[in-house]
Amino acid sequence: MATRPTQIVTGKVRLSYAHLFKPYAHDPRQEPKYSVTILIPKTDMATKADIDRAIEAAKQEGMANKWGGQMPPVVKTPVHDGDGARQN
């Protein structure tokens, strides 16, 4: 069960580019980090809705605690649809 509005629990997902046991850096000049790409089925609309709510809660938290009460003109999102062009 999620404990904060910015956290969610998913159902079954697939992992891609999983660097869970050893940090990885694509470029040797970058700091290696643990990372994973989570693939969610398009039919799992409930999880997508939960993710969207968590992103909105994170934006509100950022506006209150980081951005001085003002939302930046463009807020990057960690979610994109693999079928279309990626929007940053």
Coordinates of N, CA and C in Angstrom, one line a residue:
M1 N 0.8 -1.2 0.0 CA 0.0 0.0 0.0 C 0.9 1.2 0.0
A2 N 0.6 2.2 -0.8 CA 1.3 3.4 -0.9 C 1.2 4.2 0.4
T3 N 2.2 4.8 0.8 CA 2.2 5.6 2.1 C 2.1 7.1 1.8
R4 N 2.5 7.5 0.6 CA 2.5 9.0 0.3 C 1.8 9.1 -1.0
P5 N 1.2 10.3 -1.3 CA 0.5 10.5 -2.6 C 1.4 10.4 -3.8
T6 N 2.7 10.5 -3.6 CA 3.7 10.5 -4.7 C 4.2 9.1 -4.9
Q7 N 3.7 8.1 -4.2 CA 4.2 6.7 -4.3 C 3.0 5.8 -4.8
I8 N 3.3 4.8 -5.6 CA 2.3 3.9 -6.1 C 2.8 2.5 -6.0
V9 N 1.8 1.6 -6.0 CA 2.1 0.2 -6.1 C 1.5 -0.3 -7.4
T10 N 2.3 -1.0 -8.3 CA 1.8 -1.5 -9.5 C 1.4 -2.9 -9.5
G11 N 0.8 -3.4 -10.5 CA 0.5 -4.8 -10.7 C 1.7 -5.4 -11.4
K12 N 1.5 -6.4 -12.2 CA 2.6 -7.0 -13.0 C 3.1 -6.0 -14.1
V13 N 4.4 -5.9 -14.1 CA 5.0 -5.1 -15.2 C 6.2 -5.8 -15.7
R14 N 6.8 -5.3 -16.8 CA 8.0 -5.9 -17.3 C 9.1 -4.8 -17.1
L15 N 10.4 -5.3 -16.9 CA 11.5 -4.4 -16.7 C 12.4 -4.5 -17.9
S16 N 12.9 -3.4 -18.3 CA 13.8 -3.3 -19.4 C 15.0 -2.4 -19.0
Y17 N 16.1 -2.6 -19.6 CA 17.3 -1.9 -19.2 C 17.5 -1.9 -17.7
A18 N 17.4 -3.0 -17.1 CA 17.4 -3.1 -15.6 C 18.9 -3.1 -15.1
H19 N 19.2 -2.1 -14.4 CA 20.5 -2.0 -13.7 C 20.2 -2.0 -12.2
L20 N 19.9 -3.1 -11.6 CA 19.4 -3.2 -10.3 C 20.5 -3.6 -9.3
F21 N 21.5 -4.4 -9.7 CA 22.5 -4.9 -8.9 C 23.8 -4.2 -9.0
K22 N 24.0 -3.5 -10.0 CA 25.3 -2.8 -10.2 C 24.9 -1.5 -10.9
P23 N 25.4 -0.3 -10.4 CA 25.1 0.9 -11.1 C 25.7 1.0 -12.5
Y24 N 25.1 1.7 -13.4 CA 25.5 1.8 -14.7 C 25.5 3.2 -15.2
A25 N 26.5 3.6 -16.1 CA 26.5 4.9 -16.8 C 26.8 4.6 -18.2
H26 N 25.9 5.1 -19.1 CA 26.0 4.9 -20.5 C 27.3 5.6 -21.0
D27 N 27.6 6.7 -20.5 CA 28.8 7.5 -20.8 C 29.8 7.3 -19.6
P28 N 31.0 6.9 -19.9 CA 32.0 6.7 -18.8 C 32.3 8.0 -18.0
R29 N 31.9 9.2 -18.5 CA 32.2 10.4 -17.7 C 31.0 10.7 -16.7
Q30 N 29.9 9.9 -16.9 CA 28.8 10.1 -15.9 C 29.0 9.3 -14.7
E31 N 28.3 9.7 -13.6 CA 28.3 8.9 -12.4 C 27.4 7.7 -12.6
P32 N 27.8 6.5 -12.3 CA 27.0 5.3 -12.5 C 25.8 5.4 -11.5
K33 N 24.6 4.9 -12.0 CA 23.4 5.0 -11.1 C 22.6 3.7 -11.3
Y34 N 21.9 3.3 -10.3 CA 20.9 2.2 -10.5 C 19.7 2.7 -11.2
S35 N 19.2 2.0 -12.2 CA 18.0 2.4 -12.9 C 17.3 1.2 -13.6
V36 N 16.1 1.5 -14.0 CA 15.3 0.5 -14.7 C 14.2 1.3 -15.5
T37 N 13.8 0.7 -16.6 CA 12.7 1.2 -17.4 C 11.5 0.2 -17.1
I38 N 10.4 0.7 -16.7 CA 9.2 -0.1 -16.3 C 8.3 0.0 -17.5
L39 N 7.9 -1.2 -18.0 CA 6.9 -1.3 -19.1 C 5.6 -1.7 -18.6
I40 N 4.6 -0.9 -18.7 CA 3.3 -1.1 -18.2 C 2.4 -1.4 -19.4
P41 N 1.6 -2.5 -19.4 CA 0.7 -2.8 -20.5 C -0.3 -1.6 -20.7
K42 N -0.6 -1.3 -22.0 CA -1.5 -0.3 -22.3 C -2.9 -0.5 -21.7
T43 N -3.2 -1.8 -21.5 CA -4.6 -2.2 -21.0 C -4.7 -1.9 -19.5
D44 N -3.6 -1.6 -18.8 CA -3.6 -1.3 -17.4 C -3.9 0.1 -17.1
M45 N -5.1 0.6 -17.4 CA -5.4 2.0 -17.2 C -5.5 2.4 -15.8
A46 N -5.7 1.5 -14.9 CA -5.8 1.9 -13.4 C -4.4 2.3 -13.0
T47 N -3.3 1.5 -13.3 CA -2.0 1.9 -12.9 C -1.6 3.2 -13.6
K48 N -1.9 3.4 -14.8 CA -1.6 4.7 -15.5 C -2.2 5.8 -14.8
A49 N -3.5 5.7 -14.4 CA -4.2 6.7 -13.6 C -3.5 7.0 -12.3
D50 N -3.1 5.9 -11.6 CA -2.3 6.1 -10.3 C -1.0 6.9 -10.6
I51 N -0.3 6.5 -11.6 CA 0.9 7.2 -11.9 C 0.7 8.7 -12.2
D52 N -0.4 9.0 -13.0 CA -0.7 10.4 -13.3 C -1.0 11.2 -12.0
R53 N -1.8 10.5 -11.1 CA -2.1 11.2 -9.8 C -0.8 11.4 -9.0
A54 N 0.1 10.5 -9.0 CA 1.4 10.6 -8.3 C 2.2 11.7 -8.9
I55 N 2.2 11.8 -10.2 CA 3.0 12.9 -10.8 C 2.4 14.3 -10.5
E56 N 1.1 14.4 -10.5 CA 0.4 15.6 -10.1 C 0.7 16.0 -8.7
A57 N 0.7 15.0 -7.8 CA 1.0 15.3 -6.4 C 2.4 15.7 -6.2
A58 N 3.3 15.1 -7.0 CA 4.7 15.6 -7.0 C 4.9 17.0 -7.5
K59 N 4.1 17.4 -8.5 CA 4.2 18.7 -9.0 C 3.7 19.7 -7.9
Q60 N 2.6 19.3 -7.2 CA 2.1 20.2 -6.2 C 3.1 20.3 -5.0
E61 N 3.7 19.2 -4.7 CA 4.8 19.2 -3.6 C 5.9 20.1 -4.1
G62 N 6.3 20.0 -5.3 CA 7.4 20.9 -5.8 C 7.1 22.3 -5.8
M63 N 5.8 22.6 -6.2 CA 5.4 24.0 -6.2 C 5.4 24.6 -4.8
A64 N 5.0 23.8 -3.8 CA 5.0 24.3 -2.4 C 6.3 24.3 -1.8
N65 N 7.2 23.3 -2.1 CA 8.5 23.2 -1.4 C 9.7 23.6 -2.1
K66 N 9.6 23.6 -3.5 CA 10.9 23.8 -4.3 C 10.8 25.0 -5.2
W67 N 9.7 25.3 -5.7 CA 9.6 26.3 -6.8 C 9.0 27.6 -6.2
G68 N 8.9 27.8 -5.0 CA 8.4 29.1 -4.4 C 7.0 29.4 -4.7
G69 N 6.1 28.4 -4.8 CA 4.7 28.6 -5.1 C 4.3 28.8 -6.5
Q70 N 5.3 28.8 -7.4 CA 5.1 29.0 -8.8 C 5.4 27.7 -9.6
M71 N 4.5 27.3 -10.5 CA 4.8 26.1 -11.3 C 5.7 26.5 -12.5
P72 N 6.8 25.8 -12.8 CA 7.6 26.2 -14.0 C 6.7 26.0 -15.2
P73 N 7.1 26.7 -16.3 CA 6.3 26.6 -17.5 C 6.3 25.2 -18.1
V74 N 7.4 24.5 -18.0 CA 7.4 23.1 -18.5 C 8.0 22.2 -17.4
V75 N 7.2 21.2 -17.0 CA 7.7 20.2 -16.0 C 7.9 18.9 -16.7
K76 N 9.1 18.4 -16.7 CA 9.4 17.1 -17.4 C 8.7 16.0 -16.6
T77 N 8.2 15.0 -17.4 CA 7.5 13.9 -16.8 C 8.3 12.6 -17.1
P78 N 8.4 11.7 -16.1 CA 9.2 10.5 -16.3 C 8.4 9.4 -17.2
V79 N 7.2 9.7 -17.6 CA 6.4 8.8 -18.3 C 6.3 9.2 -19.8
H80 N 6.4 8.2 -20.7 CA 6.1 8.5 -22.1 C 5.5 7.2 -22.7
D81 N 4.8 7.4 -23.8 CA 4.2 6.4 -24.5 C 5.1 5.9 -25.6
G82 N 5.5 4.7 -25.5 CA 6.5 4.2 -26.5 C 6.1 4.1 -27.9
D83 N 4.8 4.3 -28.2 CA 4.3 4.3 -29.5 C 4.5 5.6 -30.3
G84 N 4.6 6.7 -29.5 CA 4.6 8.0 -30.1 C 6.0 8.6 -29.9
A85 N 6.1 9.9 -30.3 CA 7.3 10.6 -30.1 C 7.5 11.0 -28.6
R86 N 8.7 10.9 -28.1 CA 9.0 11.2 -26.7 C 8.9 12.7 -26.5
Q87 N 8.2 13.1 -25.5 CA 8.1 14.5 -25.1 C 8.9 14.7 -23.8
N88 N 9.9 15.6 -23.8 CA 10.6 15.9 -22.6 C 10.1 17.0 -21.8

